[in-house]
Coordinates of C-alpha atoms and ligand atoms in Angstrom, one line a residue:
X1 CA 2.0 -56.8 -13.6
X2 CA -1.4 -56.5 -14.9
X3 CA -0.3 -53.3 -16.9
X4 CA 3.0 -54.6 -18.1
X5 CA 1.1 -57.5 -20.1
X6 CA -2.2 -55.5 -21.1
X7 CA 0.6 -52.8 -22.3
X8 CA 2.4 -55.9 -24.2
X9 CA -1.0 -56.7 -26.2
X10 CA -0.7 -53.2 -27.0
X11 CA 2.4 -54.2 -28.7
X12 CA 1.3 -57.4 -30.1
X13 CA -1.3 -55.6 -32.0
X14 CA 0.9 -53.0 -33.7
X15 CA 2.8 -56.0 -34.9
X16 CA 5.3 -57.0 -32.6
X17 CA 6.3 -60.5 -31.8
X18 CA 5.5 -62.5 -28.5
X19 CA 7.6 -61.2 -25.8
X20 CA 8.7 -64.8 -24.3
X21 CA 11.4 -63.4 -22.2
X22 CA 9.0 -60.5 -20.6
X23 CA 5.9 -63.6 -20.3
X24 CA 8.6 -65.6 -18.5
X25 CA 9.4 -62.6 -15.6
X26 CA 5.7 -63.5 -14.6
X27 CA 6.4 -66.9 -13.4
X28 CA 8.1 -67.1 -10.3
X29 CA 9.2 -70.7 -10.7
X30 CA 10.4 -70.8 -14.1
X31 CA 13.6 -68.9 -12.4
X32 CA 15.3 -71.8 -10.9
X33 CA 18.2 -74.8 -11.3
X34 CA 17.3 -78.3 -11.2
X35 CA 20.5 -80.7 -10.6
X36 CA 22.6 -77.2 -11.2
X37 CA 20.7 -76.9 -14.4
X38 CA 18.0 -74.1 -15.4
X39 CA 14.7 -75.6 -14.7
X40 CA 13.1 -76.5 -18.6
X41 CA 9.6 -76.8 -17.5
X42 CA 8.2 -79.4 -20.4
X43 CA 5.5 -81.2 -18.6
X44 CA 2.8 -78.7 -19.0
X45 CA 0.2 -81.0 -19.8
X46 CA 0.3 -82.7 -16.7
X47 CA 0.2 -79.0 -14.9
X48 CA 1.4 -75.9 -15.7
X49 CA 2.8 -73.1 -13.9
X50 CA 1.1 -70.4 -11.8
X51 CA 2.0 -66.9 -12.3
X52 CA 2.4 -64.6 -10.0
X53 CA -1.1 -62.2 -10.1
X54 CA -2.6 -65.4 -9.8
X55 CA -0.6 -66.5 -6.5
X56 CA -0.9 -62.5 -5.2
X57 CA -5.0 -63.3 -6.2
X58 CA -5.2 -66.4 -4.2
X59 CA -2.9 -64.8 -1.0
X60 CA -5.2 -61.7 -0.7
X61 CA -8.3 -64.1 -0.6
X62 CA -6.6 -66.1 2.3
X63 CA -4.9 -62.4 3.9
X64 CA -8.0 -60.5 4.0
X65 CA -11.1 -62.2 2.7
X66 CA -11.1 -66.0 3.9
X67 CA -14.2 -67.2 5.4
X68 CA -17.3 -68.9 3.8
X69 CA -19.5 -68.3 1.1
X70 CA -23.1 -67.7 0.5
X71 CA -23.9 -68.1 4.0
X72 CA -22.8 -65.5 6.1
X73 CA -24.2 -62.2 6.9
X74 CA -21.0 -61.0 7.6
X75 CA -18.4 -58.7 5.5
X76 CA -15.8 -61.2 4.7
X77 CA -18.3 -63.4 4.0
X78 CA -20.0 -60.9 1.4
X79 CA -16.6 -60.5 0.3
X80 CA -15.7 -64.2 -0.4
X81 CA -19.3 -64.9 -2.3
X82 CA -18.4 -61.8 -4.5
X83 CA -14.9 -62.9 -5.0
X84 CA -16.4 -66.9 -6.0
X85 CA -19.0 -66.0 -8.3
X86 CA -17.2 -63.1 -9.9
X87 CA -14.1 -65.9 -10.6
X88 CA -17.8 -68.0 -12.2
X89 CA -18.8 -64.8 -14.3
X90 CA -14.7 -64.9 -16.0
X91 CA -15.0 -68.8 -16.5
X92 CA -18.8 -67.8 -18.4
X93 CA -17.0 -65.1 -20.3
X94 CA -13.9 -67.1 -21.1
X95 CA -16.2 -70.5 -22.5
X96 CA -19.0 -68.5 -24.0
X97 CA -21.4 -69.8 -22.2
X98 CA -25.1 -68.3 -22.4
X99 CA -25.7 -67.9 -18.5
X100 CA -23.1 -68.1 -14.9
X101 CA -25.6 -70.8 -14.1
X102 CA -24.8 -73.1 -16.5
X103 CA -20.9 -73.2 -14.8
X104 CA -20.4 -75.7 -12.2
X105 CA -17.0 -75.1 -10.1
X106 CA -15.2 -79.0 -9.8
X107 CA -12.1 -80.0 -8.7
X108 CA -11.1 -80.7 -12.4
X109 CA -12.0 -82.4 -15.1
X110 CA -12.0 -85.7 -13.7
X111 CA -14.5 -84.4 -11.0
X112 CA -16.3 -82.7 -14.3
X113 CA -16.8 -86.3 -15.8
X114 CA -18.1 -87.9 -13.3
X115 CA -20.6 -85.3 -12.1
X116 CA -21.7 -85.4 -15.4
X117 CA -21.6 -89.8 -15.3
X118 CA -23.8 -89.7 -11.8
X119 CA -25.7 -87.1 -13.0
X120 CA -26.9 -87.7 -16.1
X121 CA -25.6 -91.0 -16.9
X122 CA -27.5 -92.9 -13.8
X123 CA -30.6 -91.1 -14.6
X124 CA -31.0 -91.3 -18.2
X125 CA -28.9 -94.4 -19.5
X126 CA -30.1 -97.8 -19.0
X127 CA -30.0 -101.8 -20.0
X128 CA -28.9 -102.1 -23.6
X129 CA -27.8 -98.4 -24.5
X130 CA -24.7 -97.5 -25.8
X131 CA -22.1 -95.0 -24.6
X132 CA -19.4 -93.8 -27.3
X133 CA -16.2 -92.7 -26.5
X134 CA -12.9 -92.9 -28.5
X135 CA -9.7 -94.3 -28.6
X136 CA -7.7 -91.7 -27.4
X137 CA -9.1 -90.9 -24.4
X138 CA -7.8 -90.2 -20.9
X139 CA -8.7 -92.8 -17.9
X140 CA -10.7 -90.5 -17.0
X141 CA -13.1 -90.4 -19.9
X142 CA -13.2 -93.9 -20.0
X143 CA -13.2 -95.3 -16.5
X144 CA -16.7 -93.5 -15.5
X145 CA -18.5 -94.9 -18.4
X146 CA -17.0 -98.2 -17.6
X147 CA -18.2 -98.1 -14.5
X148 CA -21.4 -96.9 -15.7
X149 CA -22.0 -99.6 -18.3
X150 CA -21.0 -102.3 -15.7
X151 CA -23.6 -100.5 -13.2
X152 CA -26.6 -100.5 -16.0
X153 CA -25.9 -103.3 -18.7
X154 CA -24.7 -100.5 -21.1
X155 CA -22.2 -101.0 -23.9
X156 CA -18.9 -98.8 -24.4
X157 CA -18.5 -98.5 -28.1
X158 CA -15.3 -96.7 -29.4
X159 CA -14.2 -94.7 -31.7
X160 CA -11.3 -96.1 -33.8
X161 CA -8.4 -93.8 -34.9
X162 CA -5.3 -94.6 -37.7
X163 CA -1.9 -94.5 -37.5
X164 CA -1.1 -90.8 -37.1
X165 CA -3.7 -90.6 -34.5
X166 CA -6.9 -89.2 -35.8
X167 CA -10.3 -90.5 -35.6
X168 CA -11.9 -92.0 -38.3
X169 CA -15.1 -90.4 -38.7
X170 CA -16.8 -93.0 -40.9
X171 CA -16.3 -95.1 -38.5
X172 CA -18.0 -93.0 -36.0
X173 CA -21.1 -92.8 -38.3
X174 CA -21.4 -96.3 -38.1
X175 CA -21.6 -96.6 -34.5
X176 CA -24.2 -93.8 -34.1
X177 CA -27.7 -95.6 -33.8
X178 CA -30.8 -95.5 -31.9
X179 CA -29.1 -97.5 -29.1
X180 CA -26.9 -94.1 -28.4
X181 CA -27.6 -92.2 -25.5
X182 CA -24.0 -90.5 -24.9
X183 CA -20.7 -89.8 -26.7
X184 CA -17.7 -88.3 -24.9
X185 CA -14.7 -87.4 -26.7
X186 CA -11.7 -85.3 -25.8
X187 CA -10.9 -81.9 -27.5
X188 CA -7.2 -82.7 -27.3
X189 CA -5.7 -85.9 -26.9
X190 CA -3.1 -85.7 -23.9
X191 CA -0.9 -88.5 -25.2
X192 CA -0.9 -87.6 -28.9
X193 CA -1.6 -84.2 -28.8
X194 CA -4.2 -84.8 -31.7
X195 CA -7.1 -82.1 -31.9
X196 CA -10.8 -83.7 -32.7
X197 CA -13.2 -81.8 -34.7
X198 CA -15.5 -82.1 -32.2
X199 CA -17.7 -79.2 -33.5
X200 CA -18.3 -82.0 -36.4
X201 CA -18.7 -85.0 -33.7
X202 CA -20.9 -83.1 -32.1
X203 CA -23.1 -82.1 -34.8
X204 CA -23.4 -86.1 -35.5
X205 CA -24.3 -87.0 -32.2
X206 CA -26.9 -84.4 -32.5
X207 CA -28.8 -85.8 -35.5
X208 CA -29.3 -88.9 -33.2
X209 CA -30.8 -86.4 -30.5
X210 CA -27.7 -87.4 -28.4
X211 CA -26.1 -85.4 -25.9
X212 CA -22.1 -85.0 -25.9
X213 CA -19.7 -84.2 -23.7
X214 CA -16.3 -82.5 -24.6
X215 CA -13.4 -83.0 -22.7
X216 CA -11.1 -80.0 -22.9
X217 CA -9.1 -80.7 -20.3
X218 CA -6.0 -80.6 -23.0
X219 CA -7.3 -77.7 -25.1
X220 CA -8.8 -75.3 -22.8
X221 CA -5.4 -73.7 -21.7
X222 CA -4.2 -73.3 -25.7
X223 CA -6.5 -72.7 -28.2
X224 CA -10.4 -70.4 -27.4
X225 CA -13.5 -71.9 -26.4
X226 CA -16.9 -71.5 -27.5
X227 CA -19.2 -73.4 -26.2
X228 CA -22.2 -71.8 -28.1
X229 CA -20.6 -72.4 -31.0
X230 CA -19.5 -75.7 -30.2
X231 CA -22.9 -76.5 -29.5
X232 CA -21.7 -78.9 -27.1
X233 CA -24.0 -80.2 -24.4
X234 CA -21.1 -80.4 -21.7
X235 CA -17.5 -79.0 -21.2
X236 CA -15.2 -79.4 -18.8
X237 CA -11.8 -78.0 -17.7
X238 CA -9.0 -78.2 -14.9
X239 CA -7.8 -75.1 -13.5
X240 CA -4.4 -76.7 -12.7
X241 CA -3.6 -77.1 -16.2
X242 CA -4.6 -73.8 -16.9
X243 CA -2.3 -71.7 -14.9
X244 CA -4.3 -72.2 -11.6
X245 CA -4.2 -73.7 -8.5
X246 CA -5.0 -77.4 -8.1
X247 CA -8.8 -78.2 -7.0
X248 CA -10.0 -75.5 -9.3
X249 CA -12.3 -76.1 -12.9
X250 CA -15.4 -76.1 -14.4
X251 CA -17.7 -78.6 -16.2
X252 CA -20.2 -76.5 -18.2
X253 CA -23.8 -78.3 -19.0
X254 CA -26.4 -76.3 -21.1
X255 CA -29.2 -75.5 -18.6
X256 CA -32.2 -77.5 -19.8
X257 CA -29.9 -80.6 -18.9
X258 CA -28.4 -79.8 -15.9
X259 CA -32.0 -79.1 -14.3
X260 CA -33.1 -82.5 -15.6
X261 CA -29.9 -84.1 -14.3
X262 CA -29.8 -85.5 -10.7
X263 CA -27.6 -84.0 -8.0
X264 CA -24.0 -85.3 -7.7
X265 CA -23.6 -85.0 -4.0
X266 CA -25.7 -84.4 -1.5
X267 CA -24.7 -81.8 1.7
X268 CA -24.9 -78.4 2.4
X269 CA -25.6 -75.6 0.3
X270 CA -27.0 -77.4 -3.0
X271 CA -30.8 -77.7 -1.3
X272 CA -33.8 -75.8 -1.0
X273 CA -35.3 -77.1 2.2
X274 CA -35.1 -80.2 4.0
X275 CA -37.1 -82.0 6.6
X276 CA -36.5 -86.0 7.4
X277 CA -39.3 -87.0 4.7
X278 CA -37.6 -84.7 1.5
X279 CA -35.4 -82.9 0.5
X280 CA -35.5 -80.2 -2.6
X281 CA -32.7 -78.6 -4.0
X282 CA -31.4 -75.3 -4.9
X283 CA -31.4 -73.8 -8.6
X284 CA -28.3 -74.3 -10.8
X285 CA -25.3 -73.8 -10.0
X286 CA -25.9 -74.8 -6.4
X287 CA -27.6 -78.0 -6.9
X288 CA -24.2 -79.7 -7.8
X289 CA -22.0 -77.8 -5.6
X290 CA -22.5 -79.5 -2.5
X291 CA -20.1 -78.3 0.7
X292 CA -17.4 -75.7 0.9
X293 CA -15.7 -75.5 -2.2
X294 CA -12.4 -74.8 -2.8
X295 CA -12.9 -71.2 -2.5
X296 CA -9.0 -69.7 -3.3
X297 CA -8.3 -72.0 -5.7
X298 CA -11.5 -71.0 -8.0
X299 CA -10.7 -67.0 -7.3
X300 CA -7.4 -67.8 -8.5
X301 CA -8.6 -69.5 -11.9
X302 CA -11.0 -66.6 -12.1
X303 CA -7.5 -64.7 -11.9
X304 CA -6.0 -66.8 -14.2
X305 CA -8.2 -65.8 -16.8
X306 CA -7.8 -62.5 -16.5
X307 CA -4.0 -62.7 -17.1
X308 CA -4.6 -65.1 -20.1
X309 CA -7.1 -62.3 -21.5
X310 CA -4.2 -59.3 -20.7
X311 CA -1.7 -61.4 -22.6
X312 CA -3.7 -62.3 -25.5
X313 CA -4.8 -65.7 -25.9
X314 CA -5.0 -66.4 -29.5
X315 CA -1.1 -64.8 -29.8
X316 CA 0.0 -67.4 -26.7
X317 CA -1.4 -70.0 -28.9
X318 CA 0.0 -68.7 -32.0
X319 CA 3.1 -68.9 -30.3
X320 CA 2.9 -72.4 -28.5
X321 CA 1.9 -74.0 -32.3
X322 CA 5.0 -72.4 -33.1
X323 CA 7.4 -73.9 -30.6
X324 CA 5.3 -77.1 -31.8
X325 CA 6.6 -77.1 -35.2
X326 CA 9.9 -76.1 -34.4
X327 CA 10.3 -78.9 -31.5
X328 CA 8.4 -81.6 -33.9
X329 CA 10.8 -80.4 -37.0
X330 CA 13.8 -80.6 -34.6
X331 CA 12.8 -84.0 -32.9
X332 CA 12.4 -85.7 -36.2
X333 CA 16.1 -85.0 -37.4
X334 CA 17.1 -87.2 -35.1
X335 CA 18.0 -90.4 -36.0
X336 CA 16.3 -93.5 -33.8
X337 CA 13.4 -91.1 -32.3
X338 CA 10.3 -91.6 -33.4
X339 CA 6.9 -89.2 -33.0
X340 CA 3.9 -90.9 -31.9
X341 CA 0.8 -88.7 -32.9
X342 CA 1.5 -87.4 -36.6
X343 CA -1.9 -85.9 -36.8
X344 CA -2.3 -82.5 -39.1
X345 CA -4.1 -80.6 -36.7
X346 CA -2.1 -81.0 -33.3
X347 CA -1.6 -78.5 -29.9
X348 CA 1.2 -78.3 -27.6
X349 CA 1.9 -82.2 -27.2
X350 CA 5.1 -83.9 -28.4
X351 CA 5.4 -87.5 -27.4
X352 CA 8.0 -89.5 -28.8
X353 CA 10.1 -93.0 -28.2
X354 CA 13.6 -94.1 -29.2
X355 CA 14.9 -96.9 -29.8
X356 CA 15.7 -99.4 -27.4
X357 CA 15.3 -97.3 -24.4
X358 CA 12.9 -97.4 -22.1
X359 CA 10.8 -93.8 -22.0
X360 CA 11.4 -93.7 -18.1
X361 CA 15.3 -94.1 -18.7
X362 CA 14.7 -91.1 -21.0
X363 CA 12.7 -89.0 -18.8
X364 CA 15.1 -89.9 -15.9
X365 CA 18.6 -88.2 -18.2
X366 CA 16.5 -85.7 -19.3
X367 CA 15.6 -84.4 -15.3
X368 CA 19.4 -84.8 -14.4
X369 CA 20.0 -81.7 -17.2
X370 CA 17.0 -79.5 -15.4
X371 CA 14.0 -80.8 -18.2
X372 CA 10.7 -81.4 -16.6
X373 CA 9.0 -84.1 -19.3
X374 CA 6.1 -87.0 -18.4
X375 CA 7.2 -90.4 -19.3
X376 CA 4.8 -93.0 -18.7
X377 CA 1.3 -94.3 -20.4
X378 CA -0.2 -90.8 -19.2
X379 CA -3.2 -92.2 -17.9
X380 CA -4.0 -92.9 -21.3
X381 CA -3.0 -97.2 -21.5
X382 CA -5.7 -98.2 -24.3
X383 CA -3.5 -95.0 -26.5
X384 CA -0.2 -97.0 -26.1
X385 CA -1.8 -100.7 -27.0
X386 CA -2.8 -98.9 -29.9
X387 CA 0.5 -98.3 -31.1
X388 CA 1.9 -101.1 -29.3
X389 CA 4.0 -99.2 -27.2
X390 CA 4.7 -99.8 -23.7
X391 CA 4.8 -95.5 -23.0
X392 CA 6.5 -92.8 -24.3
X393 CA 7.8 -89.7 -23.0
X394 CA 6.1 -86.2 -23.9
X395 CA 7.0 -83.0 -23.6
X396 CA 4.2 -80.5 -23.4
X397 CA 4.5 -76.8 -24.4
X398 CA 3.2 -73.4 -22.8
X399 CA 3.0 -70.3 -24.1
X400 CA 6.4 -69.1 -21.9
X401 CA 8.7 -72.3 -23.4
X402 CA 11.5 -70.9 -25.6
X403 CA 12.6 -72.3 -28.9
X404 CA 15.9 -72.1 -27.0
X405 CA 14.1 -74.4 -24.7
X406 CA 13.8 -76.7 -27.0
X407 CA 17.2 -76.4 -28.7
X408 CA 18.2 -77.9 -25.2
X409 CA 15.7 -80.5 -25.1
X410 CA 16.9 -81.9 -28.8
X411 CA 20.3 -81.4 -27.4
X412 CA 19.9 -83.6 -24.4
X413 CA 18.0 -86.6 -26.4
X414 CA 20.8 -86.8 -28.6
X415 CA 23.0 -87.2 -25.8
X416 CA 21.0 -89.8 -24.2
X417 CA 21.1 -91.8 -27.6
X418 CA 25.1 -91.2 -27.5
X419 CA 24.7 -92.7 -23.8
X420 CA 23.0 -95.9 -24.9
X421 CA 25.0 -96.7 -27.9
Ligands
7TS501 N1 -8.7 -85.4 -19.5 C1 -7.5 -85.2 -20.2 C2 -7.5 -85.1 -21.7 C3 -6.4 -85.0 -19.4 O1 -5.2 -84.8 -20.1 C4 -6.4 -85.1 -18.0 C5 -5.2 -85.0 -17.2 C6 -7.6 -85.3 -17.4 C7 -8.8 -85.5 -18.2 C8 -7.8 -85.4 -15.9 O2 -7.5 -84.1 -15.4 P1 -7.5 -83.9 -13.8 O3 -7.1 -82.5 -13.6 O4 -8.9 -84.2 -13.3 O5 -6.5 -84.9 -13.3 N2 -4.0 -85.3 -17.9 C9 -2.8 -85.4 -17.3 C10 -1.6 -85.6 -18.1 O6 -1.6 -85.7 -19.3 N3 -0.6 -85.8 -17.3 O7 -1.0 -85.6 -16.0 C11 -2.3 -85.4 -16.0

């Protein structure tokens, strides 16, 4: 399989266009009906599908090399390490990061945030400082810090954004000050779709000498990473969005701050030595991987890479901005559905109400024809009191959705309209 897509890059290059239909063949469970329907798999950003290198990758780990790393003497125990930290040397390749040390395996990006919140946060944040966020971020980017502030007598401050769902930057000036100590933004905005120009945010934060944290949950599987370039001082991913097993992702920290961080937690494997009186603990990474991992599931994102590389990434995103502005020109035709998130620079994120019915009504019609969208708040509430909404429903885009896909989807919200009239 490996050679049929490295052979379709080949093809790429000399000019051809993306091969959706060939793409598709390498996801086992696109190929089904839902309610007698073919399964339209639309909910992407939530999780996306697995393909099938990646669930071979994963079954020869558990076949033939299961056991437990960096602790046995063993062979299969050799084997597993080598398996782990080769999937850690992809994940440095495919972020750009300077050194495999500086890439924490986490469950995903929640996990990310928060090791990042106890780590750094606890340690270095204190009575009167302020934390920046912004307005359209995921629970998860904002809950943490919440907690944090309660914990410390810090302040949130946040990041306003305008009707179409972009960030005023002026704004953001204004809230920089001395009393900063931490901003964290998302890349993409899972509700809206928005993309930040966080190379810019960061820079900002920077002039204040204040660390930032990316959240790429949303971008990570659709557009390349550099965290060099970024200059970000964290980063941090889920594997399960990014054609990988669940339990598998990354939060990347530049070195100098993840050895002056504290540990998250505290177990087996992430210390040097301990006796009752102390404990010391192991160089990066290990210091904040405490346990057994979740061994398969990080091979398989290291797999996962490797099939993103063989396909091309920048032509899968070429391709998913495409079915973008197809599915946003298509959705807007229709009378009594309205976008929410109009931003100019947007990935793979299409979320929408109509008029006088309820998102989940929408989401419910749309599953009884085989399509697969999210309807709800999206874990992002403070996003919908923005625009006063209650929730909308979304459909988010891979790089193996169709236009035809899409022809269906328009189809069926028309049909729901016709079913509410
Ligand atoms: N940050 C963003 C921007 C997200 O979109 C999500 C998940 C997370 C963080 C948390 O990721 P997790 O893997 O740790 O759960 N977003 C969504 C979504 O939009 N629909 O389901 C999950």
């Amino acid at each position: 399989m490996a050679t049929i897509a490295r052979s379709l890059k080949e093809e790429q290059k000399s000019g051809n266009t993306w091969d959706v239909e060939r793409i598709r063949a390498d996801f086992p469970v696109l190929h089904q009906t839902v309610n007698g329907k073919p399964l339209v798999y639309l909910d992407n950003g939530a999780s996306s599908q697995v393909p099938q290198i990646v669930i071979d990758r994963g079954s020869a780990y558990l076949e033939q090399e299961h056991s437990n790393i960096h602790r046995g003497v063993h062979y299969l125990s050799q084997r597993a390490t080598t398996a782990y930290e080769g999937a850690r040397e992809k994940v440095k390749r495919f972020i750009n990061a300077r050194d495999v040390k500086e890439c924490i395996f986490v469950r995903g990006a929640t996990e990310g945030i928060n090791l990042v919140m106890h780590g750094y946060g606890r340690k270095f944040i204190g009575a009167g400082d302020e934390i920046v966020i912004s307005a359209m971020e995921h629970h998860a980017n904002i809950v943490p810090w919440q907690m944090l502030c309660e914990e410390k007598g810090a302040r949130l401050r946040v990041i306003p954004m305008n009707d179409a769902g972009e960030l005023l930057l002026d704004d953001y000036d204004a809230l920089l000050n001395e009393r900063t100590k931490f901003v964290a933004v998302t890349h993409v905005s899972n509700a809206l779709g928005t993309i930040n120009p966080i190379k810019e945010i960061t820079e900002r934060a920077h002039k204040y000498g204040v660390p930032v944290l990316i959240d790429g949950a949303q971008s990570a599987p659709h557009m390349p990473i550099d965290v060099q370039d970024l200059d970000c001082d964290f980063f941090t991913f889920s594997g399960h969005k990014l054609y990988a097993p669940t339990g598998s992702g990354i939060v990347y920290g530049k070195a100098e701050l993840l050895d002056r961080m504290n540990p998250f937690q505290g177990g087996g494997d992430m210390i040097k030595s301990v006796t009752f009186e102390k404990t010391t603990y192991a160089d990066l990474p290990n210091k904040f991987e405490a346990g057994t991992p979740a061994i398969a599931s990080q091979i398989g994102l290291g797999a996962s890479i490797d099939y993103l590389d063989s396909i091309g990434r920048e032509e899968a995103a070429a391709h998913e901005h495409e079915l973008l502005r197809y599915a946003t020109e298509k959705i807007t035709a229709i009378e009594g559905v309205r976008i929410i998130g109009t931003a100019r620079e947007k990935a793979s994120v299409l979320s929408f109400v109509i008029d006088e019915i309820h998102p989940h009504d929408i989401g419910t019609i749309l599953d009884q024809e085989g399509i697969a969208v999210r309807a709800g708040h999206h874990c992002a509430q403070p996003v919908m009191q923005r625009f006063n909404i209650p929730a909308t429903a979304r459909a988010s885009f891979a790089f193996y959705n169709t236009k035809e896909e899409v022809d269906v989807l328009a189809h069926t919200i028309e049909k729901v309209i016709e079913i509410f009239s």
